[in-house]
CSV table of C-alpha atoms in Angstrom, one decimal:
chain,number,residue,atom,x,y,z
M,1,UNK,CA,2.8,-20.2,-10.6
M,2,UNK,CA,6.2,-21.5,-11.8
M,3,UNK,CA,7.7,-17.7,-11.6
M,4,UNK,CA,7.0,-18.0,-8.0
M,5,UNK,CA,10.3,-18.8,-5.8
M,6,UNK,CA,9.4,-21.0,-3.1
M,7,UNK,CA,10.5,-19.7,1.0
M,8,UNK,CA,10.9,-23.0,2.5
M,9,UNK,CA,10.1,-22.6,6.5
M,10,UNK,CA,12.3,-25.6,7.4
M,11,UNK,CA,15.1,-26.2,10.0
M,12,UNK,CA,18.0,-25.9,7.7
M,13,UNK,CA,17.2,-22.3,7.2
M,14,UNK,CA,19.4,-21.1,10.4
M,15,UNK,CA,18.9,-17.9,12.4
M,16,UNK,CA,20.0,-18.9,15.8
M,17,UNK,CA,19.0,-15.6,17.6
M,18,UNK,CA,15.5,-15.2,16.4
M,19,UNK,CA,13.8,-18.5,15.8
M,20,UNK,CA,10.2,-18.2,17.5
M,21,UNK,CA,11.3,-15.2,18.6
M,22,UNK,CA,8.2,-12.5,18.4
M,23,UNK,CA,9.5,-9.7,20.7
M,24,UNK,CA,10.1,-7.1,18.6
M,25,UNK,CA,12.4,-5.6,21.1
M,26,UNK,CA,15.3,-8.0,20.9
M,27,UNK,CA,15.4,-7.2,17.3
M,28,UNK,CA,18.1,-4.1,18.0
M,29,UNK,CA,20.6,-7.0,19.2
M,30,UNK,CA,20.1,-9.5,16.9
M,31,UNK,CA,23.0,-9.7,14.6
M,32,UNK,CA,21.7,-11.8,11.8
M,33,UNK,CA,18.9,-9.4,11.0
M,34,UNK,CA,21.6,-6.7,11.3
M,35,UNK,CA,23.7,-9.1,8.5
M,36,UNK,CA,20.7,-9.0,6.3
M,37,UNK,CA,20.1,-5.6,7.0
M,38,UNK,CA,23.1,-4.5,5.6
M,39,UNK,CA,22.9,-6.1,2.5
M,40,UNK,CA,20.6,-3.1,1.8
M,41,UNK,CA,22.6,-0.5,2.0
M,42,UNK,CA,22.0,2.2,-0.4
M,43,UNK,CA,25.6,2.4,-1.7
M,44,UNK,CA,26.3,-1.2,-1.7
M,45,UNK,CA,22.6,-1.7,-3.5
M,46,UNK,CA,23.4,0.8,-6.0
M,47,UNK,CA,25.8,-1.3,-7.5
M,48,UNK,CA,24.0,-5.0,-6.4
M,49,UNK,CA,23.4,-6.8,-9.6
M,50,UNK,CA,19.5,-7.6,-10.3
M,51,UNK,CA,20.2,-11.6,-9.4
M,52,UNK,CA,21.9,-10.8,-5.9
M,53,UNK,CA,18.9,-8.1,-5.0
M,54,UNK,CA,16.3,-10.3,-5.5
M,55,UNK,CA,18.4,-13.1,-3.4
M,56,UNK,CA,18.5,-10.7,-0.3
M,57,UNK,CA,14.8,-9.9,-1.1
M,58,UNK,CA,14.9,-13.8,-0.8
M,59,UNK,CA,16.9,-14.2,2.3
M,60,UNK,CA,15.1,-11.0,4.2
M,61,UNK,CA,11.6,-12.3,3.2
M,62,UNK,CA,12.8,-16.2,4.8
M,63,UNK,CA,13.7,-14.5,7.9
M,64,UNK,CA,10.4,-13.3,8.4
M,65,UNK,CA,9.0,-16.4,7.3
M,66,UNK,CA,11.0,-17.8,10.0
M,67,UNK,CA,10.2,-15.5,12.3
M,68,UNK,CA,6.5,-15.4,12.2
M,69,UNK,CA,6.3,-19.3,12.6
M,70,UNK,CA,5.0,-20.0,9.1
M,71,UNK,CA,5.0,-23.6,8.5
M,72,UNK,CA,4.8,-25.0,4.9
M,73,UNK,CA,5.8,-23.0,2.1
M,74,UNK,CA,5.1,-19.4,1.1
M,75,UNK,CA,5.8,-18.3,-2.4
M,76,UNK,CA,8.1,-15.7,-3.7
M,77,UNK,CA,8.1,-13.5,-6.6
M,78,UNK,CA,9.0,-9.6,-8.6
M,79,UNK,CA,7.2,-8.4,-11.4
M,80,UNK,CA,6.3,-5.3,-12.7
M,81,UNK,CA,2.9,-4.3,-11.5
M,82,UNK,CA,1.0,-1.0,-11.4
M,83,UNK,CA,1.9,3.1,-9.9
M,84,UNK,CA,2.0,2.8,-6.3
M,85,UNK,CA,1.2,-0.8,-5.6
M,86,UNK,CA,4.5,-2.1,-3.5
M,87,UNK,CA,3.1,-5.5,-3.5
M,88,UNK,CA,0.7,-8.0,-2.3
M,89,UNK,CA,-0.2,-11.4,-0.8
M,90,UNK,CA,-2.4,-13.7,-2.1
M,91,UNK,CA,-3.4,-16.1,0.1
M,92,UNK,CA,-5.2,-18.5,-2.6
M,93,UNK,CA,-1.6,-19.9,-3.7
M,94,UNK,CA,0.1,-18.3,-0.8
M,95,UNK,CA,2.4,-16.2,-2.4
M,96,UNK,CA,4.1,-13.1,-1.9
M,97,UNK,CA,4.1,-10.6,-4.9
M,98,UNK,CA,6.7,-7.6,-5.0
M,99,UNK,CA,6.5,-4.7,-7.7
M,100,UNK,CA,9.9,-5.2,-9.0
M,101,UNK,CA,10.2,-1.3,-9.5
M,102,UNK,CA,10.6,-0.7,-5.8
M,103,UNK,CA,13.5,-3.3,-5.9
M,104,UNK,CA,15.8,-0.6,-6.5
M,105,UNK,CA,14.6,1.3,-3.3
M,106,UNK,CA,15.8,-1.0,-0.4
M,107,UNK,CA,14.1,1.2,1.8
M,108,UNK,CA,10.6,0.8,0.7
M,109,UNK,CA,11.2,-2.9,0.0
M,110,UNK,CA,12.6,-3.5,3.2
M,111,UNK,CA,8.8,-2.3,4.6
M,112,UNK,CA,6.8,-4.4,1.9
M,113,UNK,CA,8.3,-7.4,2.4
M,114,UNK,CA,8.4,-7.4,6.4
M,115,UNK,CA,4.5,-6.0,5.4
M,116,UNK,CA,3.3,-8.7,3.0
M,117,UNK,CA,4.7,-11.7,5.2
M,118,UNK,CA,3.0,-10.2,8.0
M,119,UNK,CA,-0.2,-10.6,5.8
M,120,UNK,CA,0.6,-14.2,5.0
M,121,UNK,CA,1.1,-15.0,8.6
M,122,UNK,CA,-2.3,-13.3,9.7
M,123,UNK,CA,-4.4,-15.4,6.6
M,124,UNK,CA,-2.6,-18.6,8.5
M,125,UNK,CA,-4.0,-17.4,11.9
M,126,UNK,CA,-7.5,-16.5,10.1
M,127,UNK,CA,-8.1,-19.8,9.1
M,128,UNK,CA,-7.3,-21.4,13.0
M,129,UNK,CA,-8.3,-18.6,15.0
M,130,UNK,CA,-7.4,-19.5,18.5
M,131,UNK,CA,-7.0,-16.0,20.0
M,132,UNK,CA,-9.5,-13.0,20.2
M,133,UNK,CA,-6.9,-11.3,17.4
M,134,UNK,CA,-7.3,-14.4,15.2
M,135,UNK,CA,-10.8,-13.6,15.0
M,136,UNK,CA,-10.3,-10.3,14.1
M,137,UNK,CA,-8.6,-11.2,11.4
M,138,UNK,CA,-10.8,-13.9,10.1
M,139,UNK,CA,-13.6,-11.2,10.0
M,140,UNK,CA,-11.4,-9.0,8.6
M,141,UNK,CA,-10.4,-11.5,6.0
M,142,UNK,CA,-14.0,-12.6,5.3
M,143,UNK,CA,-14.8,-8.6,5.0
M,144,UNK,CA,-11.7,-6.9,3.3
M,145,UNK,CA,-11.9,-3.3,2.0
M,146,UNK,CA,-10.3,-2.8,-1.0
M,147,UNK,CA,-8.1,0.7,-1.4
M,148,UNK,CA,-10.0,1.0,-4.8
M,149,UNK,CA,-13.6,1.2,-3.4
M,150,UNK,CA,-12.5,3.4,0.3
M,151,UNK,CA,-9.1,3.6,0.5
M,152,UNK,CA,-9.7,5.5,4.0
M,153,UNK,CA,-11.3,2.2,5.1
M,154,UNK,CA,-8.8,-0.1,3.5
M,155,UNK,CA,-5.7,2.1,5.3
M,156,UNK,CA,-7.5,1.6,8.3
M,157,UNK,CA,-9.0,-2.2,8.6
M,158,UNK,CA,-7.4,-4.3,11.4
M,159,UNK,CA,-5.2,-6.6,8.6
M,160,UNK,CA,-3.1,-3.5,7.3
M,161,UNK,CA,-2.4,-1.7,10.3
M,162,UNK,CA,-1.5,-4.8,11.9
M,163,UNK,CA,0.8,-5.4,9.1
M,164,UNK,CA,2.2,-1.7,8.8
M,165,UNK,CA,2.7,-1.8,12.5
M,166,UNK,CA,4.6,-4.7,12.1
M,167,UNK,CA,7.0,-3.4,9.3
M,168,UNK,CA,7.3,-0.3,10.4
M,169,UNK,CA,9.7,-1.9,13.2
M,170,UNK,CA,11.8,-2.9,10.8
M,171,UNK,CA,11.9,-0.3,8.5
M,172,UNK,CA,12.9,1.8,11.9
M,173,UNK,CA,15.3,-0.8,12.5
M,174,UNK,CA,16.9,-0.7,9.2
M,175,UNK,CA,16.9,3.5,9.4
M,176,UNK,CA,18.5,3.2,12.5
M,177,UNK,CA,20.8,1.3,11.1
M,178,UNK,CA,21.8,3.0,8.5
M,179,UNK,CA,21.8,6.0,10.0
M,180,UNK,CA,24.2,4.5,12.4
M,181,UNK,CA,26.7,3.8,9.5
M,182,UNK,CA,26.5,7.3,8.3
M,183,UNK,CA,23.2,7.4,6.0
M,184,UNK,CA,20.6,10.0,5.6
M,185,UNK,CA,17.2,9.5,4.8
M,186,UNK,CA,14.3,12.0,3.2
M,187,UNK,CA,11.1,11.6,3.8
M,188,UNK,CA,9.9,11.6,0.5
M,189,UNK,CA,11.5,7.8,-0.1
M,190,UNK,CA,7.6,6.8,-0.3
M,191,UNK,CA,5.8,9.4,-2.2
M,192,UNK,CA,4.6,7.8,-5.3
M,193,UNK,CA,5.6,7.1,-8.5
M,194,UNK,CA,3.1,9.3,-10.0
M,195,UNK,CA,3.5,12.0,-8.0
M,196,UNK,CA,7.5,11.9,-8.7
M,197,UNK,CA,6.4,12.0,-12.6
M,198,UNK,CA,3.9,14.8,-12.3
M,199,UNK,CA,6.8,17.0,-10.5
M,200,UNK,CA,9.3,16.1,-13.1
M,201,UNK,CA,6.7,16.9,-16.1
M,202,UNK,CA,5.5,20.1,-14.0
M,203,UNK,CA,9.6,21.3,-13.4
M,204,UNK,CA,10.2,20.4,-17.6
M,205,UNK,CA,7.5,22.4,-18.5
M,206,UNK,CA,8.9,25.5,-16.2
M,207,UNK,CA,12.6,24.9,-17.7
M,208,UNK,CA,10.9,24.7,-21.3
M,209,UNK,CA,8.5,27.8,-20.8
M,210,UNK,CA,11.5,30.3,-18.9
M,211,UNK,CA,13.6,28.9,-22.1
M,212,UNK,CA,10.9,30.2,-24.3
M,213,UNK,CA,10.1,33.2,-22.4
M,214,UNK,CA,14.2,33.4,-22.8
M,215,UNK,CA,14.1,33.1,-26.1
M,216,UNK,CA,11.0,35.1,-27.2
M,217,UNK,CA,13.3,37.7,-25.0
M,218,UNK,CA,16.0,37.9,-27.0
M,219,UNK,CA,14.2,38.0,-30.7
M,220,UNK,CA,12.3,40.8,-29.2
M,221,UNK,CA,15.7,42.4,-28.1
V,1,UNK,CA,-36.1,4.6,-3.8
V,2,UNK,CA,-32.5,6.1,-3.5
V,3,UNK,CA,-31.7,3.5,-0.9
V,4,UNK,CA,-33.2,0.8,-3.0
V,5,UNK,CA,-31.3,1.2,-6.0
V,6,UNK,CA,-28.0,1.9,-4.2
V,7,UNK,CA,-28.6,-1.4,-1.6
V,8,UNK,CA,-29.6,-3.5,-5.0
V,9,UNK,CA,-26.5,-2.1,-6.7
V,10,UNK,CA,-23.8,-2.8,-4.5
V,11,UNK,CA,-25.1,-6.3,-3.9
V,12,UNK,CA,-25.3,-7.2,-7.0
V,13,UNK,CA,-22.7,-5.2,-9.5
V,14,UNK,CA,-20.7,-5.1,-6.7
V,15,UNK,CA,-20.8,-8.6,-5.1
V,16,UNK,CA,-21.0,-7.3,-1.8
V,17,UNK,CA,-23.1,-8.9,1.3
V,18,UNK,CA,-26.3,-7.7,2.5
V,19,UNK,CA,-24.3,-5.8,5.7
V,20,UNK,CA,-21.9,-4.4,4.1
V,21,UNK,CA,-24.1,-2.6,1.7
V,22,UNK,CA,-25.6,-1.2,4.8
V,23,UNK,CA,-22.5,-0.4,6.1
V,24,UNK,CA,-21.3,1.6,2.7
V,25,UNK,CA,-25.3,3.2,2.3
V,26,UNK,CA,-24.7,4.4,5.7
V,27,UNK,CA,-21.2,6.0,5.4
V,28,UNK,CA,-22.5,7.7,2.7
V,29,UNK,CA,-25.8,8.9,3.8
V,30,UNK,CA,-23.9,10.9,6.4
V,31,UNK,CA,-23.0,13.2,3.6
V,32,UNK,CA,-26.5,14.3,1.8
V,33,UNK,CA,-25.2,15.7,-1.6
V,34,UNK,CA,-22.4,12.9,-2.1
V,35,UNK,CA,-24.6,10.2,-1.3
V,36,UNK,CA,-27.0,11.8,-4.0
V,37,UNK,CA,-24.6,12.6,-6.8
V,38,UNK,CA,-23.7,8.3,-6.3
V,39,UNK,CA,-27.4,7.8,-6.8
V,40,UNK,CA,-27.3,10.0,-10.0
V,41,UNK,CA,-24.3,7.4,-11.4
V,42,UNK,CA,-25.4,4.4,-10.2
V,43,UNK,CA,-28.7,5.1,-12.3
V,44,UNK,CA,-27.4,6.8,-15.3
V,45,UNK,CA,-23.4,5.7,-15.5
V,46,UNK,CA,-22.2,9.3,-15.4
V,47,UNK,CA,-20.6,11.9,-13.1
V,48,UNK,CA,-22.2,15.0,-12.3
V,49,UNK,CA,-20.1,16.6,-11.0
V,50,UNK,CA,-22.2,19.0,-8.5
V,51,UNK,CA,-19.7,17.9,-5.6
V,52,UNK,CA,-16.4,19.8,-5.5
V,53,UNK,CA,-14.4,18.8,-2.0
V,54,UNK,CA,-11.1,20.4,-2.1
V,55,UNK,CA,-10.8,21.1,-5.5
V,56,UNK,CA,-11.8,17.3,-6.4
V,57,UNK,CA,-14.6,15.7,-7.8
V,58,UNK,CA,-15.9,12.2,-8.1
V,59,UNK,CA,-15.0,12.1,-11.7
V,60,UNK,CA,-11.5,14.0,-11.4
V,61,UNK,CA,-10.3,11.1,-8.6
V,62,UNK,CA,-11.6,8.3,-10.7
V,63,UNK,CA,-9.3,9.5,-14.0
V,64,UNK,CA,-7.0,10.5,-11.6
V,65,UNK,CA,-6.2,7.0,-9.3
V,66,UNK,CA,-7.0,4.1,-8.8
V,67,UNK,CA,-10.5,4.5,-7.4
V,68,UNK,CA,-13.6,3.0,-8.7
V,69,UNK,CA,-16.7,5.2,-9.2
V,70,UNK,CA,-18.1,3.8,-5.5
V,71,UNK,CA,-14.4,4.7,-3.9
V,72,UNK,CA,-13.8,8.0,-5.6
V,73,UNK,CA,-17.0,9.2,-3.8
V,74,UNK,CA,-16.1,7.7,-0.4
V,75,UNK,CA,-13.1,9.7,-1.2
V,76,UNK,CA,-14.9,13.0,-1.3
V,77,UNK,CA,-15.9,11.8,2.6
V,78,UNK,CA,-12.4,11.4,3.7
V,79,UNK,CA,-11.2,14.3,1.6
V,80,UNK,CA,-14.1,16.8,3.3
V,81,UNK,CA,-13.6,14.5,6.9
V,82,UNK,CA,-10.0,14.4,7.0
V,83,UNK,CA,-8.5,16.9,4.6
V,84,UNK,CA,-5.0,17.2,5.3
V,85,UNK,CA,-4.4,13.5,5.6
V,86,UNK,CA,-6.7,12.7,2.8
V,87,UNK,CA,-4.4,14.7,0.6
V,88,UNK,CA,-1.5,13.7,1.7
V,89,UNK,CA,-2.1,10.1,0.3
V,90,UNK,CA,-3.0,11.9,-2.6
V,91,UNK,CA,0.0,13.5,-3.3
V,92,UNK,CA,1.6,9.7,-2.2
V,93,UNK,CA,-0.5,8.4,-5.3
V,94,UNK,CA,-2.6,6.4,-2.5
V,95,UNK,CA,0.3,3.6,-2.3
V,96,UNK,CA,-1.1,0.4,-1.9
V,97,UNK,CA,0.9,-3.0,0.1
């Protein structure tokens, strides 16, 4: 609990433009989310010390927990956790988890955190539904998938594609951004770790076997 | 008997409630032979491995990722449903947020 860094949701946290704000539209105009944007640059965040990542990870994530109207306090925290997971929320001790891998890929952070604090917000909503989508989500809640026993059905439940539909504008926004100062994006920023590893052991083992086949070549020769 | 033991084993290895065993037995019921190569390891523990969807079996996608025994077969569903997509998170390492 004590590695958790506590997102206070209080007044003195200022973003003028956006408080209580939930059109997603007005986002594009909004200069403070544009200011914390660009903290993520992928030049700049190349050469952004550990400390001062994880304090925009900080400051991004308390935007949203601004944003979405989350009263009381929602917990913060990286740590290393396993292939592919880009984090998680638990709602138990209300706390935010990122894999502190993908802190060195702003891009893919950028999504998960707009994507967990969406999650936090929906458990709040859950538990005092009030709206025909609260309900949704408290069933959903009360009936989660998990990606390990039908990921097709975990990809698809109500609480995640609420969630990726929500930072997906963002990540958009920060691409756009970007984009608009000059940067180019692949579209394999999100393939997964694993799969990255299994192309790098598959191309080794062709540069190792043509420099054998090499070799053998020349003692024949 | 097949629907017996699967019902009685995702309620109560699994933990899960009454409907939502229906729901999973249903899903796979739709798909004869990988509904009956689950019933094969929920009795005995082991793969079989007479279901080969796209190159993939139960057994390959559990050593594979990060499925358990009942997701790696409700895998095989998506992977002969949907096989292009289904892949595709493969190759992704089925990223999870």
């Amino acid at each position: 609990m004590d590695e958790y860094i506590v997102l206070n949701s209080n007044k003195s946290f200022k973003i003028p433009f956006l408080q209580g704000i939930l059109d997603h539209k007005k986002i594009d105009n909004d200069e403070n989310l544009e200011s914390l944007l660009k903290k993520f640059a992928p030049d700049k965040w190349k050469y952004t010390s550990d400390s001062d990542r994880l304090q925009a990870a900080i400051d991004y994530a308390s935007y949203h927990v601004n944003k979405l109207g989350l009263r009381g306090q929602i917990r913060f925290r990286c740590k290393p956790m396993s292939d592919n997971d880009y984090g998680n929320y638990d709602p138990n001790i209300k706390g935010i988890t990122i894999n502190s891998y993908y802190m060195s890929n702003p891009d893919i952070l950028i999504n998960t955190i707009a994507h967990e604090c969406k999650h936090a917000e929906q458990h709040v909503r859950a538990m005092n539904p009030k709206t025909k989508e609260d309900l949704e989500f408290k069933h959903n809640v009360e009936n989660y998938i998990t990606a390990e026993e039908d990921y097709q059905a975990y990809f698809n439940q109500i609480l995640e594609k609420d969630a990726r539909k929500y930072a997906d504008v963002y990540s958009n926004t920060y691409k756009e951004l970007m984009k608009s100062l000059g940067y180019r994006f692949s579209k394999d920023n999100k393939e997964g770790i694993r799969s990255k590893i299994e192309k790098a052991i598959k191309q080794a083992r062709n540069t190792n076997n043509n420099h054998l086949s090499h070799k053998r070549e020349r003692e024949e020769r | 008997m097949m629907k017996n033991a699967i019902i009685n084993y995702l309620i109560n290895n699994l933990n899960k409630s009454n409907q939502r065993a229906e729901d999973i037995y249903n899903k796979l019921s739709k798909h004869d032979d990988i509904l009956k190569e689950f019933y094969e390891w929920v009795i005995s523990g082991q793969f079989k491995n007479f279901v080969v969807v796209e190159g993939y079996t139960a057994q390959r996608l559990f050593n594979e990722t990060r499925l358990e025994p009942l997701g790696a077969y409700n895998y095989l569903i998506y992977l002969r449903e949907n096989p292009q997509e289904a892949k595709e998170m493969l190759s992704k390492g089925l990223p999870k947020l």
